[in-house]
Structure formats: C-alpha cells, structure tokens
Amino acid sequence: MDKAYLEAHAEGRAENRAAFTLRVLERRGIPVPDDIRERITSCTDLDTLTLWFDRSLTASTAEDLFVETPEALQPQTQNNTEQV
C-alpha cells in the first residue's frame, strides 16, 4: 500500500478515537476545558488515545484521563493469581 494512504488512515483513526473520547465525556456531562480538548485532539498516538478513551468511561473529571496511578503504570496480565 501507498505510504501516504497508510499515514492518512492512521491519522483518521487517531482523529476518530479522540472524537469518541470527547463524546463519551460530553455525554456523561463532564466539562472538557479547551486545553484538555486540544491535548486530546492533537494526540496522534493510538495507544495513548485508547487509554484515554478507556478512562473516559469512568472518569469523574476530564483531568482524570491524564492521572498516572501506580496501577496504570503496571503491565496488565491475564491472570494475577500466584501458582501454588
């Protein structure tokens, strides 16, 4: 495939993910200040946008999207139980 096409496709996916994140916040009645809206819409990293989208589902404020917690920094595993 053409490199320009792939770049445009990735850019479109990022724009959509940002739009969905903002929509979730807005539908949940959470105000989104202009600086946070700009941070979300200017992001091009799909992993970051996915994290922010996931957080938008439970966030109390728009700022909660960017909070780094010890749990958020730990790698996710399928099974957190120890083997005996």
Coordinates of C-alpha atoms in Angstrom, one line a residue:
M1 CA 0.0 0.0 0.0
D2 CA 1.0 3.6 -0.5
K3 CA 2.8 5.2 2.4
A4 CA 0.6 8.4 2.2
Y5 CA -2.5 6.2 2.3
L6 CA -1.3 4.4 5.4
E7 CA -0.4 7.7 7.2
A8 CA -3.8 9.2 6.3
H9 CA -5.5 6.1 7.6
A10 CA -3.6 6.2 10.9
E11 CA -4.4 9.9 11.2
G12 CA -8.0 9.2 10.6
R13 CA -8.1 6.5 13.3
A14 CA -6.5 8.9 15.8
E15 CA -9.0 11.6 15.0
N16 CA -11.9 9.2 15.4
R17 CA -10.5 7.9 18.7
A18 CA -10.1 11.4 20.0
A19 CA -13.6 12.3 18.9
F20 CA -15.1 9.2 20.7
T21 CA -13.2 10.1 23.9
L22 CA -14.6 13.6 23.8
R23 CA -18.1 12.4 23.0
V24 CA -18.1 10.0 26.0
L25 CA -17.1 12.8 28.3
E26 CA -19.7 15.1 26.9
R27 CA -22.5 12.5 27.0
R28 CA -21.6 11.8 30.6
G29 CA -21.9 15.5 31.4
I30 CA -18.2 16.0 32.1
P31 CA -17.0 19.5 31.1
V32 CA -14.0 19.5 28.8
P33 CA -11.9 22.6 29.1
D34 CA -10.3 23.9 25.9
D35 CA -6.7 23.0 26.9
I36 CA -7.8 19.4 27.5
R37 CA -9.8 19.3 24.3
E38 CA -6.7 20.5 22.4
R39 CA -4.5 17.9 24.2
I40 CA -6.8 15.1 23.2
T41 CA -7.4 16.2 19.6
S42 CA -3.7 16.9 18.9
C43 CA -2.6 13.4 20.1
T44 CA -1.6 11.0 17.3
D45 CA -0.6 8.0 19.5
L46 CA -3.3 5.4 19.2
D47 CA -2.2 3.6 22.4
T48 CA -2.5 6.8 24.4
L49 CA -5.8 7.7 22.8
T50 CA -7.1 4.2 23.6
L51 CA -6.0 4.6 27.3
W52 CA -7.7 8.0 27.5
F53 CA -10.9 6.5 25.9
D54 CA -11.0 3.7 28.4
R55 CA -10.5 6.2 31.2
S56 CA -13.3 8.4 29.8
L57 CA -15.8 5.7 30.6
T58 CA -15.2 6.0 34.4
A59 CA -13.6 9.4 34.8
S60 CA -15.1 12.0 37.2
T61 CA -13.4 14.9 35.5
A62 CA -11.7 15.4 32.2
E63 CA -8.4 15.8 34.1
D64 CA -8.8 12.2 35.2
L65 CA -7.8 11.0 31.8
F66 CA -4.2 12.0 32.4
V67 CA -3.7 10.9 36.0
E68 CA -0.9 8.4 36.4
T69 CA -1.6 5.9 39.1
P70 CA 0.6 3.0 40.3
E71 CA -2.0 0.6 38.8
A72 CA -1.9 2.3 35.5
L73 CA 1.9 2.0 35.3
Q74 CA 1.9 -1.8 36.0
P75 CA 1.8 -4.1 33.0
Q76 CA -1.6 -5.8 32.6
T77 CA -1.7 -9.5 32.9
Q78 CA -4.4 -12.1 32.1
N79 CA -4.0 -13.9 35.4
N80 CA -3.0 -12.1 38.5
T81 CA -3.1 -15.1 40.8
E82 CA 0.0 -16.9 42.1
Q83 CA 0.6 -20.5 41.3
V84 CA 0.8 -22.8 44.3

